[in-house]
Short mmCIF file of C-alpha atoms in Angstrom, two decimals:
data_model
loop_
_atom_site.label_atom_id
_atom_site.label_comp_id
_atom_site.label_asym_id
_atom_site.label_seq_id
_atom_site.Cartn_x
_atom_site.Cartn_y
_atom_site.Cartn_z
CA MET A 1 -171.58 56.73 -76.14
CA PRO A 2 -173.75 57.35 -74.15
CA TYR A 3 -171.77 60.30 -72.75
CA LEU A 4 -171.56 61.83 -76.22
CA VAL A 5 -175.34 62.23 -76.34
CA GLU A 6 -175.34 64.51 -73.29
CA CYS A 7 -172.23 66.27 -74.54
CA LEU A 8 -173.88 67.26 -77.83
CA LYS A 9 -177.09 68.26 -76.04
CA SER A 10 -175.02 70.78 -74.10
CA VAL A 11 -173.65 72.16 -77.37
CA GLU A 12 -177.16 72.58 -78.80
CA ALA A 13 -178.28 74.29 -75.57
CA GLN A 14 -175.69 77.08 -75.87
CA THR A 15 -177.19 80.56 -75.55
CA ILE A 16 -174.78 82.06 -78.07
CA ASP A 17 -176.20 82.43 -81.59
CA PRO A 18 -175.87 79.02 -83.33
CA GLY A 19 -174.59 80.86 -86.39
CA ARG A 20 -171.50 81.81 -84.39
CA ILE A 21 -170.65 78.21 -83.51
CA GLU A 22 -168.74 75.80 -85.73
CA VAL A 23 -168.59 72.18 -84.52
CA ILE A 24 -165.79 69.95 -85.74
CA ALA A 25 -166.22 66.40 -84.49
CA VAL A 26 -163.44 63.87 -84.98
CA ASP A 27 -164.46 60.23 -84.69
CA ASP A 28 -161.14 58.60 -83.82
CA GLY A 29 -161.98 55.06 -84.86
CA SER A 30 -164.85 54.52 -82.43
CA THR A 31 -166.62 51.14 -82.53
CA ASP A 32 -169.72 51.97 -80.45
CA GLY A 33 -171.89 53.86 -82.95
CA THR A 34 -170.30 57.24 -82.25
CA GLY A 35 -169.61 57.98 -85.92
CA GLU A 36 -173.18 57.28 -86.97
CA TYR A 37 -174.57 59.39 -84.15
CA LEU A 38 -172.31 62.30 -85.15
CA GLU A 39 -173.60 62.08 -88.72
CA GLU A 40 -177.19 62.23 -87.43
CA PHE A 41 -176.34 65.22 -85.24
CA ALA A 42 -174.72 67.04 -88.18
CA ALA A 43 -177.87 66.56 -90.29
CA ARG A 44 -180.21 68.15 -87.74
CA ALA A 45 -178.09 70.66 -85.80
CA ALA A 46 -178.76 74.38 -86.10
CA MET A 47 -175.04 75.17 -86.40
CA PRO A 48 -172.61 73.95 -89.06
CA VAL A 49 -171.09 70.59 -88.12
CA THR A 50 -168.15 68.88 -89.79
CA VAL A 51 -167.68 65.19 -89.01
CA ILE A 52 -164.27 63.63 -89.66
CA ARG A 53 -163.91 59.86 -89.36
CA GLN A 54 -160.48 58.28 -89.15
CA GLU A 55 -158.60 55.23 -87.92
CA ASN A 56 -157.92 55.15 -84.21
CA SER A 57 -154.80 57.16 -83.34
CA GLY A 58 -154.42 55.86 -79.78
CA GLY A 59 -154.63 59.23 -78.01
CA PRO A 60 -156.31 62.65 -78.01
CA SER A 61 -153.48 64.65 -79.65
CA GLY A 62 -154.01 63.45 -83.23
CA PRO A 63 -157.77 64.09 -83.35
CA ARG A 64 -157.39 67.48 -81.68
CA ASN A 65 -154.76 68.49 -84.22
CA VAL A 66 -157.00 67.37 -87.09
CA GLY A 67 -159.86 69.42 -85.68
CA LEU A 68 -157.64 72.42 -85.06
CA GLY A 69 -156.45 72.30 -88.66
CA LYS A 70 -160.06 72.62 -89.85
CA ALA A 71 -161.12 75.37 -87.42
CA GLY A 72 -162.13 78.70 -88.93
CA GLY A 73 -163.46 80.65 -85.95
CA ARG A 74 -161.78 83.40 -83.95
CA TYR A 75 -161.66 81.10 -80.94
CA VAL A 76 -161.39 77.36 -80.43
CA PHE A 77 -162.61 75.26 -77.51
CA PHE A 78 -161.68 71.61 -76.99
CA LEU A 79 -164.67 69.67 -75.65
CA ASP A 80 -164.15 66.06 -74.59
CA ALA A 81 -166.93 63.65 -75.55
CA ASP A 82 -167.40 62.52 -71.91
CA ASP A 83 -168.06 66.03 -70.63
CA ARG A 84 -170.53 68.87 -71.19
CA LEU A 85 -170.83 72.64 -71.25
CA GLY A 86 -172.89 74.97 -69.07
CA PRO A 87 -175.61 76.65 -71.22
CA GLU A 88 -173.98 80.11 -71.19
CA ALA A 89 -170.39 78.85 -71.37
CA LEU A 90 -169.41 79.89 -74.89
CA GLU A 91 -171.31 83.19 -74.75
CA ARG A 92 -169.66 84.19 -71.49
CA MET A 93 -166.15 83.06 -72.41
CA VAL A 94 -166.17 84.77 -75.81
CA ALA A 95 -167.49 87.97 -74.22
CA MET A 96 -164.74 87.78 -71.58
CA ALA A 97 -162.02 87.42 -74.21
CA ASP A 98 -163.46 90.20 -76.37
CA GLU A 99 -163.89 92.59 -73.45
CA ASN A 100 -160.38 92.10 -72.07
CA GLY A 101 -158.46 91.35 -75.26
CA THR A 102 -157.09 88.15 -73.72
CA ASP A 103 -155.89 85.10 -75.63
CA VAL A 104 -157.00 82.35 -73.22
CA VAL A 105 -160.14 82.10 -71.06
CA LEU A 106 -160.60 79.61 -68.23
CA GLY A 107 -164.22 78.87 -67.42
CA ARG A 108 -165.09 77.46 -64.03
CA VAL A 109 -165.03 73.65 -63.93
CA GLU A 110 -167.18 71.42 -61.72
CA GLY A 111 -166.85 67.68 -61.39
CA ILE A 112 -169.53 65.01 -61.68
CA ASN A 113 -168.09 61.86 -60.08
CA ARG A 114 -164.68 63.46 -60.55
CA THR A 115 -162.69 66.05 -58.61
CA PRO A 116 -161.35 68.93 -60.71
CA PRO A 117 -158.71 71.47 -59.64
CA LYS A 118 -160.22 74.17 -57.40
CA SER A 119 -157.57 76.68 -56.34
CA MET A 120 -157.99 78.95 -59.37
CA TRP A 121 -161.72 79.61 -59.03
CA GLY A 122 -161.66 81.97 -56.05
CA LYS A 123 -162.25 85.11 -58.07
CA THR A 124 -163.15 86.19 -61.60
CA LEU A 125 -160.15 87.88 -63.22
CA GLY A 126 -160.49 89.92 -66.39
CA ARG A 127 -156.77 89.78 -67.04
CA THR A 128 -154.04 87.80 -65.30
CA ASP A 129 -151.03 85.63 -66.13
CA VAL A 130 -149.50 82.30 -65.21
CA TYR A 131 -147.17 83.81 -62.60
CA SER A 132 -149.62 85.82 -60.50
CA SER A 133 -152.48 83.30 -60.27
CA ASN A 134 -153.05 79.58 -59.74
CA ILE A 135 -153.91 78.82 -63.37
CA LYS A 136 -150.75 76.69 -63.67
CA PHE A 137 -152.64 74.03 -61.72
CA THR A 138 -155.25 73.61 -64.47
CA LEU A 139 -153.51 72.59 -67.66
CA SER A 140 -156.26 70.54 -69.28
CA ALA A 141 -157.19 71.54 -72.83
CA GLN A 142 -160.74 72.60 -71.96
CA LYS A 143 -160.11 76.33 -72.33
CA LEU A 144 -161.10 78.97 -74.87
CA PHE A 145 -158.05 79.81 -77.02
CA ARG A 146 -157.73 82.66 -79.49
CA ARG A 147 -157.00 80.87 -82.75
CA ALA A 148 -154.67 83.62 -83.99
CA LEU A 149 -152.37 82.89 -81.02
CA LEU A 150 -152.20 79.19 -81.91
CA ASP A 151 -151.65 79.88 -85.62
CA ARG A 152 -149.04 82.56 -85.02
CA HIS A 153 -146.85 80.14 -83.08
CA GLY A 154 -147.79 76.99 -84.99
CA MET A 155 -149.06 75.43 -81.78
CA ARG A 156 -150.27 71.83 -81.93
CA PHE A 157 -150.59 68.93 -79.45
CA ASP A 158 -147.53 66.69 -79.13
CA GLU A 159 -148.54 63.37 -80.67
CA SER A 160 -145.50 61.60 -79.21
CA LEU A 161 -146.92 61.95 -75.67
CA TRP A 162 -149.51 59.45 -74.45
CA THR A 163 -150.41 61.49 -71.40
CA GLY A 164 -149.86 65.11 -70.39
CA GLU A 165 -150.07 66.41 -73.95
CA ASP A 166 -152.72 68.94 -72.92
CA ALA A 167 -150.51 70.27 -70.10
CA LEU A 168 -147.74 71.01 -72.59
CA PHE A 169 -150.09 72.76 -75.01
CA THR A 170 -151.88 74.82 -72.36
CA MET A 171 -148.72 75.91 -70.54
CA GLU A 172 -147.25 77.12 -73.83
CA ALA A 173 -150.45 79.05 -74.52
CA TYR A 174 -150.33 80.66 -71.07
CA LEU A 175 -146.72 81.72 -71.62
CA ARG A 176 -147.32 83.09 -75.11
CA ALA A 177 -150.70 84.70 -74.41
CA ASP A 178 -151.35 88.41 -74.25
CA GLY A 179 -153.30 87.97 -71.04
CA VAL A 180 -155.48 85.21 -69.58
CA SER A 181 -159.00 85.58 -68.18
CA VAL A 182 -160.56 83.51 -65.40
CA LEU A 183 -164.36 83.21 -65.30
CA ALA A 184 -164.98 81.92 -61.79
CA ASP A 185 -168.61 82.93 -61.13
CA TYR A 186 -170.31 80.61 -63.64
CA THR A 187 -169.80 76.89 -64.25
CA CYS A 188 -168.73 76.63 -67.87
CA TYR A 189 -167.57 73.02 -67.93
CA TYR A 190 -168.75 69.83 -66.28
CA LEU A 191 -166.00 67.21 -65.96
CA VAL A 192 -167.85 63.90 -65.98
CA GLY A 193 -166.52 60.77 -64.30
CA ARG A 194 -167.21 57.67 -66.38
CA GLU A 195 -168.65 54.68 -64.58
CA ASP A 196 -166.03 52.40 -66.14
CA GLY A 197 -163.26 54.68 -64.84
CA LYS A 198 -161.58 54.76 -68.26
CA HIS A 199 -160.41 58.36 -68.41
CA VAL A 200 -157.45 59.00 -70.65
CA THR A 201 -155.67 60.80 -67.80
CA LYS A 202 -155.80 57.63 -65.71
CA THR A 203 -154.35 55.25 -68.30
CA GLY A 204 -150.77 54.29 -69.04
CA GLY A 205 -147.87 53.07 -66.95
CA TYR A 206 -145.73 55.08 -64.57
CA ALA A 207 -142.98 55.64 -67.15
CA LEU A 208 -145.41 57.74 -69.21
CA ARG A 209 -145.80 60.10 -66.24
CA PHE A 210 -142.07 60.72 -66.25
CA ASP A 211 -142.23 61.40 -70.00
CA SER A 212 -144.97 63.95 -69.33
CA ALA A 213 -143.03 65.62 -66.50
CA ARG A 214 -139.87 65.77 -68.62
CA ALA A 215 -141.70 67.39 -71.55
CA LEU A 216 -143.34 70.05 -69.38
CA MET A 217 -140.16 70.83 -67.44
CA ASN A 218 -138.19 71.15 -70.68
CA LEU A 219 -140.81 73.49 -72.15
CA ILE A 220 -140.74 75.72 -69.06
CA ALA A 221 -136.94 75.79 -69.09
CA GLU A 222 -136.87 76.69 -72.78
CA MET A 223 -139.34 79.55 -72.41
CA VAL A 224 -138.52 80.97 -68.96
CA PRO A 225 -134.99 81.91 -67.78
CA ALA A 226 -133.71 80.35 -64.56
CA GLY A 227 -134.86 82.22 -61.47
CA THR A 228 -137.97 82.98 -59.43
CA ARG A 229 -140.44 82.82 -62.31
CA ARG A 230 -139.18 79.48 -63.55
CA ASP A 231 -139.24 78.06 -60.00
CA THR A 232 -142.86 79.21 -59.63
CA LEU A 233 -143.90 77.27 -62.73
CA MET A 234 -141.78 74.19 -61.99
CA ILE A 235 -143.89 73.60 -58.88
CA ARG A 236 -146.62 72.26 -61.15
CA PRO A 237 -144.80 69.30 -62.79
CA PHE A 238 -142.99 68.48 -59.55
CA LEU A 239 -146.19 68.41 -57.49
CA VAL A 240 -148.79 67.13 -59.93
CA THR A 241 -146.82 64.74 -62.12
CA LEU A 242 -143.63 63.65 -60.35
CA LEU A 243 -144.49 63.57 -56.63
CA PRO A 244 -147.41 61.09 -56.95
CA GLN A 245 -144.91 58.52 -58.21
CA PHE A 246 -143.38 58.71 -54.74
CA GLY A 247 -146.67 58.69 -52.85
CA PRO A 248 -148.67 55.78 -51.36
CA LYS A 249 -148.43 53.73 -54.58
CA TYR A 250 -144.64 53.70 -54.09
CA LEU A 251 -145.12 51.46 -51.05
CA LYS A 252 -146.72 48.81 -53.29
CA ASP A 253 -143.98 48.97 -55.92
CA ASP A 254 -141.47 46.12 -56.02
CA GLU A 255 -137.78 46.90 -55.68
CA GLU A 256 -137.20 46.90 -59.43
CA VAL A 257 -139.93 49.49 -60.04
CA ARG A 258 -138.65 51.66 -57.17
CA ARG A 259 -135.15 51.55 -58.61
CA HIS A 260 -136.47 52.42 -62.07
CA LYS A 261 -138.47 55.38 -60.73
CA PHE A 262 -135.37 56.82 -59.08
CA GLU A 263 -133.48 56.27 -62.32
CA LEU A 264 -136.13 58.10 -64.37
CA ALA A 265 -136.32 60.94 -61.85
CA LYS A 266 -132.58 61.57 -61.56
CA PRO A 267 -132.02 63.68 -64.70
CA LEU A 268 -135.10 65.77 -63.89
CA MET A 269 -134.00 66.38 -60.31
CA ASP A 270 -130.44 67.17 -61.42
CA ALA A 271 -131.66 69.72 -63.97
CA TYR A 272 -134.63 71.41 -62.30
CA TRP A 273 -134.77 70.76 -58.53
CA THR A 274 -133.66 74.05 -56.96
CA PRO A 275 -133.85 75.69 -53.51
CA GLY A 276 -136.44 78.06 -54.98
CA VAL A 277 -138.74 75.18 -55.88
CA ALA A 278 -138.12 73.41 -52.56
CA GLN A 279 -138.95 76.52 -50.54
CA ARG A 280 -142.40 76.80 -52.13
CA LEU A 281 -143.52 73.32 -51.07
CA LYS A 282 -145.01 71.85 -47.92
CA VAL A 283 -142.57 70.03 -45.66
CA HIS A 284 -143.59 66.48 -46.60
CA GLU A 285 -143.53 67.36 -50.32
CA ARG A 286 -140.10 68.97 -50.07
CA LEU A 287 -138.76 66.14 -47.95
CA ARG A 288 -139.84 63.40 -50.34
CA LEU A 289 -138.51 65.16 -53.42
CA HIS A 290 -135.23 65.94 -51.67
CA LEU A 291 -134.76 62.25 -50.90
CA VAL A 292 -135.46 61.42 -54.55
CA ALA A 293 -132.92 64.05 -55.65
CA ALA A 294 -130.38 62.74 -53.14
CA GLY A 295 -130.92 59.12 -54.17
CA ARG A 296 -132.05 58.00 -50.68
CA PRO A 297 -134.70 55.29 -51.18
CA ASP A 298 -133.66 53.90 -47.79
CA LEU A 299 -135.25 56.91 -46.06
CA LEU A 300 -138.09 57.66 -48.48
CA ALA A 301 -140.32 54.71 -47.56
CA ASP A 302 -140.57 55.90 -43.93
CA ILE A 303 -141.75 59.35 -45.03
CA VAL A 304 -144.24 57.93 -47.52
CA GLU A 305 -145.67 55.58 -44.89
CA PHE A 306 -146.12 58.51 -42.49
CA VAL A 307 -147.93 60.51 -45.20
CA ARG A 308 -150.06 57.52 -46.23
CA ALA A 309 -151.25 57.11 -42.64
CA LYS A 310 -152.47 60.75 -42.75
CA ARG A 311 -150.85 61.48 -39.43
CA GLN A 312 -150.38 65.09 -38.34
CA ALA A 313 -146.72 65.85 -37.82
CA ALA A 314 -145.90 67.34 -34.44
CA ALA A 315 -144.21 70.71 -34.37
CA VAL A 316 -141.17 72.16 -32.63
CA LEU A 317 -141.22 75.94 -32.27
CA GLU A 318 -137.91 77.74 -31.95
CA LYS A 319 -136.54 81.29 -32.14
CA ARG A 320 -139.42 82.67 -30.06
CA GLY A 321 -142.00 80.94 -32.24
CA THR A 322 -140.75 82.35 -35.53
CA ARG A 323 -139.51 78.95 -36.70
CA VAL A 324 -141.70 75.86 -36.91
CA TYR A 325 -140.12 72.50 -37.63
CA LEU A 326 -142.47 69.61 -38.47
CA ILE A 327 -141.38 66.30 -37.00
CA TYR A 328 -141.50 63.87 -39.88
CA PRO A 329 -139.35 60.72 -39.70
CA HIS A 330 -135.56 61.19 -39.48
CA PHE A 331 -135.78 64.74 -38.10
CA ARG A 332 -132.40 65.52 -36.50
CA SER A 333 -131.31 61.91 -36.87
CA ARG A 334 -127.52 61.72 -36.98
CA ALA A 335 -127.72 58.51 -38.98
CA ALA A 336 -129.93 60.11 -41.65
CA GLY A 337 -127.95 63.36 -41.74
CA LEU A 338 -130.79 65.45 -43.18
CA PRO A 339 -130.58 69.25 -42.75
CA ASP A 340 -133.11 70.97 -40.49
CA SER A 341 -134.10 73.24 -43.36
CA LEU A 342 -136.01 70.37 -44.98
CA TYR A 343 -138.35 70.26 -41.99
CA LEU A 344 -138.83 74.04 -41.66
CA ALA A 345 -142.41 75.04 -42.45
CA GLU A 346 -143.01 78.08 -44.57
CA ALA A 347 -145.46 80.66 -43.20
CA ARG A 348 -148.56 79.31 -44.95
CA GLU A 349 -148.03 75.89 -43.31
CA ALA A 350 -146.68 77.19 -40.00
CA ARG A 351 -149.74 79.37 -39.31
CA ALA A 352 -151.73 76.28 -38.35
CA PHE A 353 -149.66 75.84 -35.18
CA GLU A 354 -150.41 77.67 -31.97
CA GLY A 355 -147.58 79.89 -30.82
CA TYR A 356 -146.24 80.62 -34.29
CA ARG A 357 -145.15 84.22 -34.76
CA GLU A 358 -144.63 85.38 -38.30
CA ALA A 359 -141.36 87.27 -38.52
CA SER A 360 -141.95 90.40 -40.56
CA ALA A 361 -139.43 92.39 -42.53
CA ASN A 362 -139.94 95.23 -40.01
CA SER A 363 -139.06 93.04 -37.01
CA PHE A 364 -135.96 91.83 -38.83
CA LEU A 365 -134.99 95.43 -39.49
CA ARG A 366 -135.55 96.35 -35.85
CA ARG A 367 -133.32 93.51 -34.69
CA ALA A 368 -130.64 94.56 -37.15
CA LEU A 369 -130.80 98.16 -35.93
CA ARG A 370 -130.51 97.06 -32.30
CA LYS A 371 -127.37 95.11 -33.13
CA ILE A 372 -125.90 98.13 -34.88
CA ARG A 373 -126.72 100.40 -31.96
CA ARG A 374 -124.89 98.08 -29.55
CA THR A 375 -121.73 98.46 -31.60
CA LEU A 376 -121.86 102.27 -31.77
CA PRO A 377 -120.59 104.76 -29.18
CA PRO A 378 -123.19 106.92 -27.38
CA GLY A 379 -124.64 109.46 -29.76
CA GLY A 380 -123.71 107.39 -32.76
CA PHE A 381 -127.20 107.90 -34.18
CA GLY A 382 -127.17 111.68 -33.61
CA THR A 383 -130.35 113.68 -34.11
CA ALA A 384 -130.46 117.10 -35.64
CA ALA A 385 -132.58 119.82 -34.10
CA ALA A 386 -134.17 122.50 -36.22
#
């Protein structure tokens, strides 16, 4: 309360036939009148409403699992009490799933006093998957899920996790789904920032973030064999969950916390940090995670301070502009002993620098052919005349 009032108004305003909606509201031990308001809503709403009142569980997983166990519809949608739906959200998402036969639908999200992920909303996609789109960067539970998919695999939220439980659930759904749809041309969900700042995703100590990263990495490793596809998915927990622990807040950590963070990160880096993951990151991201993997806190603080200051790294162009090295601290320092490859920008980052020339496969082939020609006697590449 009072966010719940607006949330339920958005449910009542849905353009889909109320007879097609089933609302299951779980009051997880609220003390602010939420339970009473839900009972009032159930008595007057045009759609069937089930209100379940229980002792506080301490997190969202328990209540979501209770609600999921009661669900009877073809699809389920998890709506947080702080947030609200666009009027046509359910109608459009159900139609998208029905039309394309997909098991998960992502509806466009906009933030109100909050900043939601944005990279996946460039284009509406009738059918895609977690490998060929950016949907791995939105793992919140606010999606439309085909209930048969969840039941078939016995999928539930992990109640042992205090944060990141939705990422685990949603990633598993993406991996098990027969197709995912992205509805990018209509705002289906409004992510509302509370004035008190008490969002579940912002609570809990740093150790819980490592628990969340470990759970997601283990799930990906269990479901996806080692190789390019696994590396593509591992980017998400490394970037979104692990790397922030070695961002600006790291500079404020005392030595004991810094030591503990390296200790918590070590088994994850040993198991899942690969050249394939490193190659897909920006230079400063790769550099910081490499130093964590290598156990080099002595060098990490300098990189973090450079990033915190939001300074633009200078560039060194070599090999006729086809290689761009970004000059972050300790570049080519003999004392640090870090390989140049850590500072080498991939094409998407290198394109921002004047003079960069993207080496194509064709130019590589031409260079290879020239080398071969130099080693052959005249006429070595003979031509046949008709």
